[in-house]
mmCIF file of C-alpha atoms and ligand atoms in Angstrom:
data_model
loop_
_atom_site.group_PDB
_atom_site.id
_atom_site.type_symbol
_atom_site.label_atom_id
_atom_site.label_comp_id
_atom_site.label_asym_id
_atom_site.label_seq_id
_atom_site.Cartn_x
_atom_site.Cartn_y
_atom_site.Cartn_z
ATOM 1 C CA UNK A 1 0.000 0.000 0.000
ATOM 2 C CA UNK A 2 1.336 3.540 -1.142
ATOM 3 C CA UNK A 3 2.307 5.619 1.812
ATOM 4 C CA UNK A 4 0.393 8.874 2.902
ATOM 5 C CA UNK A 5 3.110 11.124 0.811
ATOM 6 C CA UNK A 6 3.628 8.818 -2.093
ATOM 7 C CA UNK A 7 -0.490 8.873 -2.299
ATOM 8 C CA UNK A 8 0.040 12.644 -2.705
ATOM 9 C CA UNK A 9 2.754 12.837 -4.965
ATOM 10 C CA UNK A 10 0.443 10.594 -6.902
ATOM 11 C CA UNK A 11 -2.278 13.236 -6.748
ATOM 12 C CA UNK A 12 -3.484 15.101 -9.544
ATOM 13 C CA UNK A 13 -2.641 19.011 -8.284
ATOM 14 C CA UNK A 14 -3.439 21.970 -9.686
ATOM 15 C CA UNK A 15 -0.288 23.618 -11.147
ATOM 16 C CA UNK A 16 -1.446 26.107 -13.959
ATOM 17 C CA UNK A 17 -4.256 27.950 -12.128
ATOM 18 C CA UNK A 18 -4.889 31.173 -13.722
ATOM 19 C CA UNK A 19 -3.339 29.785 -17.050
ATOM 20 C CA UNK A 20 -6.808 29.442 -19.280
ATOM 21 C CA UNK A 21 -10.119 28.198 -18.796
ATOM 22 C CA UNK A 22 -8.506 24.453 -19.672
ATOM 23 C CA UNK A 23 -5.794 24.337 -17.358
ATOM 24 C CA UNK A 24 -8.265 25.333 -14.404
ATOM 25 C CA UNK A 25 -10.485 22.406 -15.679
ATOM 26 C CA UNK A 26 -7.746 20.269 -15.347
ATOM 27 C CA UNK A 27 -6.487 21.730 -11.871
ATOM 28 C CA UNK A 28 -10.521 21.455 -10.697
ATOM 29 C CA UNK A 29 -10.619 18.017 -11.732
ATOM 30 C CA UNK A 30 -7.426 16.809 -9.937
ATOM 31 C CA UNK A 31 -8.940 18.713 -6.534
ATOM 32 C CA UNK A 32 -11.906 17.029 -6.769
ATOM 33 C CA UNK A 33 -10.569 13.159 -7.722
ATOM 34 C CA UNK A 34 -7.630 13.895 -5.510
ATOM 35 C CA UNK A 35 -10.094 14.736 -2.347
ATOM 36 C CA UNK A 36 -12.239 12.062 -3.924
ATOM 37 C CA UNK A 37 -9.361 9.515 -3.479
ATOM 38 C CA UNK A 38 -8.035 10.739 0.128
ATOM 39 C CA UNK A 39 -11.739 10.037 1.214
ATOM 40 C CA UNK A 40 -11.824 6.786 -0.378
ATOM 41 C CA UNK A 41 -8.514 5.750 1.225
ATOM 42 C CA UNK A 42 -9.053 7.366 4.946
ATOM 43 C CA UNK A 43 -12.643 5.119 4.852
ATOM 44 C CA UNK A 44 -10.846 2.025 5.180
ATOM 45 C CA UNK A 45 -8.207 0.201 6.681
ATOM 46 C CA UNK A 46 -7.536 -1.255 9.749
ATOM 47 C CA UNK A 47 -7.254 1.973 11.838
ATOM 48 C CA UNK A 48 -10.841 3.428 10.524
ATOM 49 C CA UNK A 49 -13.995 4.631 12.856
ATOM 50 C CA UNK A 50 -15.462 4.434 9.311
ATOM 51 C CA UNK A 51 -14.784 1.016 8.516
ATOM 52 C CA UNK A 52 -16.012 -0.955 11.666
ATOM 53 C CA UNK A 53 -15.437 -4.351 12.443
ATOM 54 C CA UNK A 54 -17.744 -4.293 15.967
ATOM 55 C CA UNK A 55 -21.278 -3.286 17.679
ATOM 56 C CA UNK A 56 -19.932 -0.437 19.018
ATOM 57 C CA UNK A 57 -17.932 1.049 16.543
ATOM 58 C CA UNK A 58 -20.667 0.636 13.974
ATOM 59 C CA UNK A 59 -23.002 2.639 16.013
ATOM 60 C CA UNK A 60 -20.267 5.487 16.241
ATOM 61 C CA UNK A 61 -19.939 5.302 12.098
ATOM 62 C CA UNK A 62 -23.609 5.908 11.743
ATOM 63 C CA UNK A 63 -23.306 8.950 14.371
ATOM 64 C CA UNK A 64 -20.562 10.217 12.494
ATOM 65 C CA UNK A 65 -22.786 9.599 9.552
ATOM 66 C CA UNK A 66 -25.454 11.646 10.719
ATOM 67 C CA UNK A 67 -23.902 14.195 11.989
ATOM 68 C CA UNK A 68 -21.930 14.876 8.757
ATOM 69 C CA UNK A 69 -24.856 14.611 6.767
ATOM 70 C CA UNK A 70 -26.888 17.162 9.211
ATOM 71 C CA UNK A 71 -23.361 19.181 8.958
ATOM 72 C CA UNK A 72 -23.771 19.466 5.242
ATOM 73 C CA UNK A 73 -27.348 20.158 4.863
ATOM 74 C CA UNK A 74 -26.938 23.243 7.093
ATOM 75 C CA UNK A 75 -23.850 24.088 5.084
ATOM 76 C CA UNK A 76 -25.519 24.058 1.904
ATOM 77 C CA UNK A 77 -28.610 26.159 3.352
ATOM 78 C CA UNK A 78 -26.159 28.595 4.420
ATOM 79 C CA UNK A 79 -24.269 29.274 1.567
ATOM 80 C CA UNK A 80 -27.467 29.262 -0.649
ATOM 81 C CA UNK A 81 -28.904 32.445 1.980
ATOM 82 C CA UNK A 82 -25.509 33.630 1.202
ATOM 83 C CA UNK A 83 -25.386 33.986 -2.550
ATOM 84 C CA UNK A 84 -28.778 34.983 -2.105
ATOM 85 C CA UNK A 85 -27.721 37.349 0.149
ATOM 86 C CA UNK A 86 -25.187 38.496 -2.890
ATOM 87 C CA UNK A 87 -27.305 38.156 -5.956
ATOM 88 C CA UNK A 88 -30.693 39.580 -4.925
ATOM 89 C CA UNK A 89 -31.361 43.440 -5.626
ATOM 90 C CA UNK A 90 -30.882 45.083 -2.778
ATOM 91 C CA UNK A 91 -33.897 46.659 -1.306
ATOM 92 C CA UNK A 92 -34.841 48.291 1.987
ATOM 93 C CA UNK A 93 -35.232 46.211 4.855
ATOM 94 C CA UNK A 94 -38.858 45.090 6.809
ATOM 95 C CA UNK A 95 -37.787 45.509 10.300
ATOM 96 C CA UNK A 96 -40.876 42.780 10.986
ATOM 97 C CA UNK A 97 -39.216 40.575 8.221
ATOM 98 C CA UNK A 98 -35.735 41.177 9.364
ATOM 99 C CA UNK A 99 -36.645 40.044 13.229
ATOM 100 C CA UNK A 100 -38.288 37.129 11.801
ATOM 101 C CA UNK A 101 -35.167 35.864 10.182
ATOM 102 C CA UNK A 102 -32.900 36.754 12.827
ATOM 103 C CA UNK A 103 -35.324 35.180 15.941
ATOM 104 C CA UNK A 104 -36.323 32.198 13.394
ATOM 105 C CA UNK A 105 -32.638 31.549 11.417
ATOM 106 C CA UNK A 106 -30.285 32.712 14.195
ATOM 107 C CA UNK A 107 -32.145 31.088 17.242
ATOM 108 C CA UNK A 108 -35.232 29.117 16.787
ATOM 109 C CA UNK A 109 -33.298 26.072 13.976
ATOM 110 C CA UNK A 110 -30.447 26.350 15.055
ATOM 111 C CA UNK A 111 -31.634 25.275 18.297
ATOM 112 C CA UNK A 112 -34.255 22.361 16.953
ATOM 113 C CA UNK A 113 -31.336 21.381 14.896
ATOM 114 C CA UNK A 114 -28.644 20.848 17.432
ATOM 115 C CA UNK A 115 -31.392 19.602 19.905
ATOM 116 C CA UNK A 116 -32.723 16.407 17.406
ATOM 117 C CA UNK A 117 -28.626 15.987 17.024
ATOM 118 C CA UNK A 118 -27.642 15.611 20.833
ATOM 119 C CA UNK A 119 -31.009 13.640 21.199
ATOM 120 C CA UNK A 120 -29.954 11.473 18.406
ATOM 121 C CA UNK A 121 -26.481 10.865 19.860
ATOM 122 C CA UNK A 122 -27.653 10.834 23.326
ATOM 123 C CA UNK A 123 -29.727 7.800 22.668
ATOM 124 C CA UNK A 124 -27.158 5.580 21.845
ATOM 125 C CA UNK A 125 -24.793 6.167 24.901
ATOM 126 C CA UNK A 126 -26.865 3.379 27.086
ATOM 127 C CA UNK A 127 -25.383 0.919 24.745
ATOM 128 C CA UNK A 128 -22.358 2.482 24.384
ATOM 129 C CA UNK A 129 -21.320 1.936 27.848
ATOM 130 C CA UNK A 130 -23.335 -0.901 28.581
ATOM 131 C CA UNK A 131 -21.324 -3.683 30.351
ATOM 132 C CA UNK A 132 -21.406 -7.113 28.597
ATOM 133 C CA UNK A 133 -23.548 -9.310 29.330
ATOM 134 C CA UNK A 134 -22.591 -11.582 33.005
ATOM 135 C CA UNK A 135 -19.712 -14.350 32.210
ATOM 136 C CA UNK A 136 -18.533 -12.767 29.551
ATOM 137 C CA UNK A 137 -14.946 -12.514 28.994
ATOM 138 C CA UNK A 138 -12.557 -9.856 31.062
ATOM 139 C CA UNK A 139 -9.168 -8.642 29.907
ATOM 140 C CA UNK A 140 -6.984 -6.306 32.094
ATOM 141 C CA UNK A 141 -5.236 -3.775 29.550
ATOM 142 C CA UNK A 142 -2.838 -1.332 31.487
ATOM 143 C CA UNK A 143 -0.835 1.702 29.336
ATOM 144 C CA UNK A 144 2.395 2.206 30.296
ATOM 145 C CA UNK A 145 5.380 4.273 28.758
ATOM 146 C CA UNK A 146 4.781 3.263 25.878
ATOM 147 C CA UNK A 147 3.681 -0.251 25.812
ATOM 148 C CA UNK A 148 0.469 -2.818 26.719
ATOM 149 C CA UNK A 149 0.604 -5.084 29.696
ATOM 150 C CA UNK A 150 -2.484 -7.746 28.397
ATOM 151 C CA UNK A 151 -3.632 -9.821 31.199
ATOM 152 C CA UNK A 152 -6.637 -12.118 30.213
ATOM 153 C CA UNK A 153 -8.362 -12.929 33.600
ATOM 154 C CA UNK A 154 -9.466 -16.803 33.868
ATOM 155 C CA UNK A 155 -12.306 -17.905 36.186
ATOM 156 C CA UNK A 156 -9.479 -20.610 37.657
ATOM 157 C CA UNK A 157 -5.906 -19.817 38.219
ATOM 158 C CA UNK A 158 -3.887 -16.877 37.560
ATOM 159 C CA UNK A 159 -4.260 -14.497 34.564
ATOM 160 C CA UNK A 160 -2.412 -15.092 31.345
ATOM 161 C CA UNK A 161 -0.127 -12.087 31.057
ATOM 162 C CA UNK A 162 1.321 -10.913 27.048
ATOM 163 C CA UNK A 163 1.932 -7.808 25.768
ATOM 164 C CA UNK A 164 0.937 -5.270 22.799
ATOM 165 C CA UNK A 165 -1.695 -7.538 21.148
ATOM 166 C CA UNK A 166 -5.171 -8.246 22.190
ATOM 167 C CA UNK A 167 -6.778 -11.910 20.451
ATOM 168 C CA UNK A 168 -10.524 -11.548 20.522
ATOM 169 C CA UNK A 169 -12.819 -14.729 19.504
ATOM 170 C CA UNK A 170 -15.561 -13.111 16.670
ATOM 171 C CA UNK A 171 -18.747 -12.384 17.940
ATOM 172 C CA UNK A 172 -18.813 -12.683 21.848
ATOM 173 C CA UNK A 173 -18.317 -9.248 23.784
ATOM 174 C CA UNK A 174 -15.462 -9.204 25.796
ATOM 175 C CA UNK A 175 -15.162 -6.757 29.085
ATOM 176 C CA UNK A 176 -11.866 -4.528 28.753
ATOM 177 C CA UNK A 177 -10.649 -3.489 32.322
ATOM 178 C CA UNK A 178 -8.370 -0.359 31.793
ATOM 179 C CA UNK A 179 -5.682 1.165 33.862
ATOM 180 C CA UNK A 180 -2.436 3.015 33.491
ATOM 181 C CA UNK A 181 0.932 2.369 34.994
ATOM 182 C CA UNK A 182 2.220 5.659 35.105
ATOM 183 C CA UNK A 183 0.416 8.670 32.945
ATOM 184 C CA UNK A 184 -2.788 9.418 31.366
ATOM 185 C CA UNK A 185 -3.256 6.938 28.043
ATOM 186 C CA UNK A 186 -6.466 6.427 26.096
ATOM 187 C CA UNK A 187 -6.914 3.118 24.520
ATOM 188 C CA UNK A 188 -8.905 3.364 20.876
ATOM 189 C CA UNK A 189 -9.177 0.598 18.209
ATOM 190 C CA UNK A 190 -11.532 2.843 16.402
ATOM 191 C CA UNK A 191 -12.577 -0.587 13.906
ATOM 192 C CA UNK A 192 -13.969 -1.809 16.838
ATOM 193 C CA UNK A 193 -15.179 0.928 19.541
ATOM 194 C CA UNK A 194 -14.846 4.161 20.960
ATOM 195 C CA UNK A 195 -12.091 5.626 22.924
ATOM 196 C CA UNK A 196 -11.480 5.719 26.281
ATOM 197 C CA UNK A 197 -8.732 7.644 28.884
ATOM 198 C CA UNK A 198 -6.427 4.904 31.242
ATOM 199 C CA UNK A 199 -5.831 6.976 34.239
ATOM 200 C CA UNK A 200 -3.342 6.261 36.780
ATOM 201 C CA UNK A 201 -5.326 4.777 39.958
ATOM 202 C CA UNK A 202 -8.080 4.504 38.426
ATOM 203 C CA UNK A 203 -10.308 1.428 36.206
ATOM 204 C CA UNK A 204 -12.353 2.325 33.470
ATOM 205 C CA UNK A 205 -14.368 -0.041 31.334
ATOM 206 C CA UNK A 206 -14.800 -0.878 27.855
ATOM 207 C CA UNK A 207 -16.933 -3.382 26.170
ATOM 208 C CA UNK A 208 -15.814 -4.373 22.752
ATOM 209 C CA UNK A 209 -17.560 -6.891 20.165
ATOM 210 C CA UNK A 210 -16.162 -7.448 17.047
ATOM 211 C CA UNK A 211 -18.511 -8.589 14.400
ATOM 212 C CA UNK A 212 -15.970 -10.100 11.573
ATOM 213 C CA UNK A 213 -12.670 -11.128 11.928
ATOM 214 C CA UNK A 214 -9.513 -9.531 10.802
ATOM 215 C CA UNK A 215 -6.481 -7.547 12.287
ATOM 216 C CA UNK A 216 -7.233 -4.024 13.462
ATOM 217 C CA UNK A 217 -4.812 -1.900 14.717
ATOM 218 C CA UNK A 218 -5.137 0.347 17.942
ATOM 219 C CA UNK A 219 -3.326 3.380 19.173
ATOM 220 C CA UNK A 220 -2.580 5.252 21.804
ATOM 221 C CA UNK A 221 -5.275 8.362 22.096
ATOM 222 C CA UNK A 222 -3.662 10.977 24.721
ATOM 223 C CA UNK A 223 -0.214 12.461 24.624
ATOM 224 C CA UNK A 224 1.607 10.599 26.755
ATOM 225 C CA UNK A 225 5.300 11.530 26.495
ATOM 226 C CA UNK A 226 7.838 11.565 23.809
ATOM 227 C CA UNK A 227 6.969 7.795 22.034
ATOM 228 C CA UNK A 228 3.140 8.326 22.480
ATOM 229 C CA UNK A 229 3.276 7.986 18.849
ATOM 230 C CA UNK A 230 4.919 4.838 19.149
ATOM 231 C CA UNK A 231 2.579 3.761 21.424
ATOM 232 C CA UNK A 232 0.331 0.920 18.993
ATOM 233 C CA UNK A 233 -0.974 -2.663 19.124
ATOM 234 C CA UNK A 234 -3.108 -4.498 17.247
ATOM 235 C CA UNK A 235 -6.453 -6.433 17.959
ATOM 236 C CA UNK A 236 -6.502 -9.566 16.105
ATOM 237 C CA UNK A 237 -10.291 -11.122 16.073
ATOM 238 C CA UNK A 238 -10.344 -14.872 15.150
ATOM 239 C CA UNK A 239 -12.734 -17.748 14.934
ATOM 240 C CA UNK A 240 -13.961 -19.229 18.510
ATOM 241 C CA UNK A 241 -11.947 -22.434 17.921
ATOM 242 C CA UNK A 242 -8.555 -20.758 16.832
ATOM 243 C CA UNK A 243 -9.100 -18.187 19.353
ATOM 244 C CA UNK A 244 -9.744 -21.010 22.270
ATOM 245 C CA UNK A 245 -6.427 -22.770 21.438
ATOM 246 C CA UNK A 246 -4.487 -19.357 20.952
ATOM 247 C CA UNK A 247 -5.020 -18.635 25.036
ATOM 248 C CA UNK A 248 -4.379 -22.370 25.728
ATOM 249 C CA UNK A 249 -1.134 -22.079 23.982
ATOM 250 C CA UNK A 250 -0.511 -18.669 25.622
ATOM 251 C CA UNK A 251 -0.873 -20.446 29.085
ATOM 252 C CA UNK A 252 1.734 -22.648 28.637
ATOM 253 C CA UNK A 253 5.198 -21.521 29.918
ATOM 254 C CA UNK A 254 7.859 -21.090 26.922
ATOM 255 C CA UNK A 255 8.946 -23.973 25.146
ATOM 256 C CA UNK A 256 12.301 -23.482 25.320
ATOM 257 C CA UNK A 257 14.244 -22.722 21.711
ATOM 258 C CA UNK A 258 16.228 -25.354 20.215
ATOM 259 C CA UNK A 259 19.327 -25.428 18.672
ATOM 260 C CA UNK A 260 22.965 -24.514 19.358
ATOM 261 C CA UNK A 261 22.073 -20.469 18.842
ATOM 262 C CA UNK A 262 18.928 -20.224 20.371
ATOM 263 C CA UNK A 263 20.140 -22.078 23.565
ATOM 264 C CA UNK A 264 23.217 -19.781 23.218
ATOM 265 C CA UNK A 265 21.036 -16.633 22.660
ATOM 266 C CA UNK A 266 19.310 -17.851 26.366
ATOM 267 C CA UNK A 267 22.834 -17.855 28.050
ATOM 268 C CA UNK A 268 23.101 -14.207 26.821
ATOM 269 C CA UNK A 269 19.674 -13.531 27.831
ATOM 270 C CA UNK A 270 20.117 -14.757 31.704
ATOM 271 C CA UNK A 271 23.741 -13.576 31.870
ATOM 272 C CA UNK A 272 22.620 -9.824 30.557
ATOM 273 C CA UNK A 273 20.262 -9.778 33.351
ATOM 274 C CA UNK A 274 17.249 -9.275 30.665
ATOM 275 C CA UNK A 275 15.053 -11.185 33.421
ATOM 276 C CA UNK A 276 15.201 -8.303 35.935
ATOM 277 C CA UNK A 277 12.511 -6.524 33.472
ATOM 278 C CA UNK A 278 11.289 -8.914 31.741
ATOM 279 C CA UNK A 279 9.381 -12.199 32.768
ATOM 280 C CA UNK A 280 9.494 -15.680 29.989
ATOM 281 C CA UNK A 281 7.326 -17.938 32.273
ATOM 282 C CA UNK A 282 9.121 -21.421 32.711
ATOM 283 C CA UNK A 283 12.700 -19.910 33.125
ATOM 284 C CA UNK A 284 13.976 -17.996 36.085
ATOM 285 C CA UNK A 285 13.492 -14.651 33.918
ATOM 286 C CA UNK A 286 10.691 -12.990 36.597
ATOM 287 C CA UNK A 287 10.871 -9.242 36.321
ATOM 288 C CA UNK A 288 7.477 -6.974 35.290
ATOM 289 C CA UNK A 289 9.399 -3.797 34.368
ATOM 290 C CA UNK A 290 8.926 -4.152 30.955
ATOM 291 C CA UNK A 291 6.599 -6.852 28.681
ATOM 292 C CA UNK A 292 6.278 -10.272 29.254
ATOM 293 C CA UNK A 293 8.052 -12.198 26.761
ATOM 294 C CA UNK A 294 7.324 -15.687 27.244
ATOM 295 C CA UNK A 295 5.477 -15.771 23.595
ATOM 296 C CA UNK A 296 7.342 -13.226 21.588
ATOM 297 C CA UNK A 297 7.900 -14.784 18.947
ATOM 298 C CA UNK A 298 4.350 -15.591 17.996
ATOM 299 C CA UNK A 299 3.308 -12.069 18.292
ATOM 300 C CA UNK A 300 2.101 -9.742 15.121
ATOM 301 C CA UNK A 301 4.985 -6.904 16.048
ATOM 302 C CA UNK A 302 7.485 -5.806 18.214
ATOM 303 C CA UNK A 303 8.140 -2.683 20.397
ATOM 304 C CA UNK A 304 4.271 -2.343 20.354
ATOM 305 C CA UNK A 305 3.207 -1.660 16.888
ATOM 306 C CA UNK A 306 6.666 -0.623 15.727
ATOM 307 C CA UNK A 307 8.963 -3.774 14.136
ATOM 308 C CA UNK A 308 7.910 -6.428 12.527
ATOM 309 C CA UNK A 309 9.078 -10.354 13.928
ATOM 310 C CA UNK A 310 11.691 -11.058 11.664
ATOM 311 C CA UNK A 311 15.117 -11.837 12.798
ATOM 312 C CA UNK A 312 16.350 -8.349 11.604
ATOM 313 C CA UNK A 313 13.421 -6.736 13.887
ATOM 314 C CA UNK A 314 14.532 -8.309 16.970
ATOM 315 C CA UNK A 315 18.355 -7.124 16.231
ATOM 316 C CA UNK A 316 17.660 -3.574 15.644
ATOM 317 C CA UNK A 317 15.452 -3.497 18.229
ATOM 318 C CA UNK A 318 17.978 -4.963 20.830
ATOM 319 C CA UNK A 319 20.914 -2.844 19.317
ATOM 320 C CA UNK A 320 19.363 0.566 20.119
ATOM 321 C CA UNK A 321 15.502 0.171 20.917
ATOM 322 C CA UNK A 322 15.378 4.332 21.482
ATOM 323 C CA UNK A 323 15.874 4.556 17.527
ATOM 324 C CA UNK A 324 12.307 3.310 17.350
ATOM 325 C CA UNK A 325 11.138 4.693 20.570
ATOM 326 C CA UNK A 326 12.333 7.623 21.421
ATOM 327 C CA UNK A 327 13.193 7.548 25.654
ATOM 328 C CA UNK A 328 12.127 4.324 26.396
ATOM 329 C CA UNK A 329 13.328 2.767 29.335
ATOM 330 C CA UNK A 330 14.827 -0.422 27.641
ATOM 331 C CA UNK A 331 18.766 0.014 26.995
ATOM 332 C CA UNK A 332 20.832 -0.030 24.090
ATOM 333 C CA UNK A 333 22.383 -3.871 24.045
ATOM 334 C CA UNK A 334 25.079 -2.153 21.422
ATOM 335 C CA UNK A 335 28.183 -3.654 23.579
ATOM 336 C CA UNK A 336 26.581 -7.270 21.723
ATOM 337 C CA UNK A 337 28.490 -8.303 18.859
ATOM 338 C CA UNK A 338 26.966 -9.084 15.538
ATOM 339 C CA UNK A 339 26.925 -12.401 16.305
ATOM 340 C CA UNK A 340 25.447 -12.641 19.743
ATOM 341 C CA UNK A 341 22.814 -10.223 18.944
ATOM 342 C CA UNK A 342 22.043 -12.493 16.263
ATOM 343 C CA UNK A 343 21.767 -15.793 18.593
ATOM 344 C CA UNK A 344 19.642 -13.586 21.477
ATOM 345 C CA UNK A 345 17.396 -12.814 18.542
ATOM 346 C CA UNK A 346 17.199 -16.158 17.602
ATOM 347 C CA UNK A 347 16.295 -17.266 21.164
ATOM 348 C CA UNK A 348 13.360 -14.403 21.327
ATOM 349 C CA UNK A 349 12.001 -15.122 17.775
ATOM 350 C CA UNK A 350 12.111 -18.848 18.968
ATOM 351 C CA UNK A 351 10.052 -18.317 22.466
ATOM 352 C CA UNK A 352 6.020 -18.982 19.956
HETATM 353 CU CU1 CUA B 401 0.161 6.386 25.778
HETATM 354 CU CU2 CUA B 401 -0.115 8.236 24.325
#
């Protein structure tokens, strides 16, 4: 998929206005198909409000739908007073006509308008912020500079703990349970639902149901320091089945790598102290500073939403993580040489 600025480069633009009546033709018409094909693009995707993959999310699309439309018809009925305004012979004014448009254009519409609007949009907060129904599924999400801590909650035994990606079986609501770990983040998969603030201290709720499967990205909502940009994940909505042996597979502790790197790349790993942060459940690695790694490997991207899963990913990533992130609180493991950055990225890509 063309990128944002290769998309424009690709547009149309007018660049002999003024030059004759056909060159501002042609200018026109590459304004209007290049804002035709922005809109096109900026509808879909996996990052769209407009393009929703869940209950909630389609309700917000056809509030957004609404209100644009409402947006537009008062647009047009203002500019047509307008030119009318312009084109009509001027004559003296009726002071009874005059108050008549004034109290009935600048008071009385406006003010049916916007009320028929906020009743319109008021109506569908109930189910908005509904809580699913009882027994349905809860999942601890908590923001922290600037990664996920995932924590699906099980009715026996201790929750299953990954990071920066959410698996969601299609079609059953699932209870979100949000918090932050240090600032204010707001979680928002807008394919899916609306957006929400994770305050520090505090747990806020959000009930998502996807409707289709698919991969839909999320991002962080509030500025939250210098990587808040950095700050993604993705929800990845599967069938029941897949979905059911995903978390069982996600319960079990690592399966430890094979093979003369790998097992070389987990010497590196305990003797560079990486388990003081970081937790790979079945080895002595314990610490929950930073994300839990015991499944790495199997996950859709690194550094939440920033590398891909390839070997090179994991490298880079280890060599000098604040290249991606900006400030984040993982060091630079630049003292590794080639070669045993190579085998600890072997051992990480190998924990599925
Ligand atoms: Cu977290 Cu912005």
């Amino acid at each position: 998929m063309p990128t944002l600025s290769r998309r424009l480069e690709l547009l149309p633009l007018p660049n002999a206005v003024g030059k004759g009546a056909e060159d501002r033709g042609v200018a026109w018409r590459g304004l209007v198909g290049g804002g035709a094909l922005l809109l096109a693009t900026g509808c879909q995707g996996s990052q769209s409000a407009l393009d929703p993959a869940g209950t909630a999310a389609e309700e917000i699309a056809v509030l957004f739908w609404v209100m644009a439309g409402g947006a537009t018809i008062i647009w047009l009925v203002v500019i047509g007073l307008f030119a009318y305004a312009i084109w009509v012979e001027p004559r003296p004014h009726e002071p009874r006509r005059s108050r008549l448009w004034i109290i009935g254009g600048g008071a009385i519409v406006p003010t049916l308008i916007l009320t028929v609007l906020l009743a319109f949009g008021l109506e569908m907060l109930p189910r908005l912020l509904a809580p699913p129904p009882q027994g349905s599924r809860q999942i601890e999400v908590a923001g922290a500079q600037w990664w996920w801590r995932v924590r699906y909650l099980q009715d026996d035994g201790d929750p299953i703990e990954l990071a920066n990606e959410i698996r969601l079986p299609v079609g059953q609501p699932v209870q979100l349970l949000l918090e932050s770990e240090d600032v204010i983040h707001a979680f928002w998969v807008p394919s899916l639902g609306g957006k929400i603030d994770m305050i520090p201290g505090r747990q806020t709720r959000l009930t998502l149901h996807p409707t289709r499967t698919g991969v839909f990205r999320g991002q962080c909502a509030e500025y939250c320091g210098a990587s808040h940009t950095w700050m993604a994940f993705h929800v990845i909505v599967m069938p029941e089945q897949e979905f059911g042996q995903w978390l069982a597979a996600q319960q079990h502790p690592a399966e430890t790598p094979r093979g003369e790197e790998a097992e070389r790349g987990a010497a590196i790993f305990r003797a560079r102290g990486c388990g003081a942060c970081h937790t790979v459940r079945g080895t002595d690695a314990r610490g929950v500073v930073g994300p839990d790694l015991t499944h790495v490997g199997s996950r859709h991207q690194l550094g939440a939403g920033t590398l891909g899963t390839e070997l090179e990913d994991f490298e880079q990533w280890l060599q000098g993580p604040e290249h991606f992130k900006p400030e984040v609180r993982m060091p630079a493991f630049d003292m590794l040489s080639p070669e045993e950055l190579r085998a600890l990225a072997i051992y990480l890509q190998g924990l599925q």
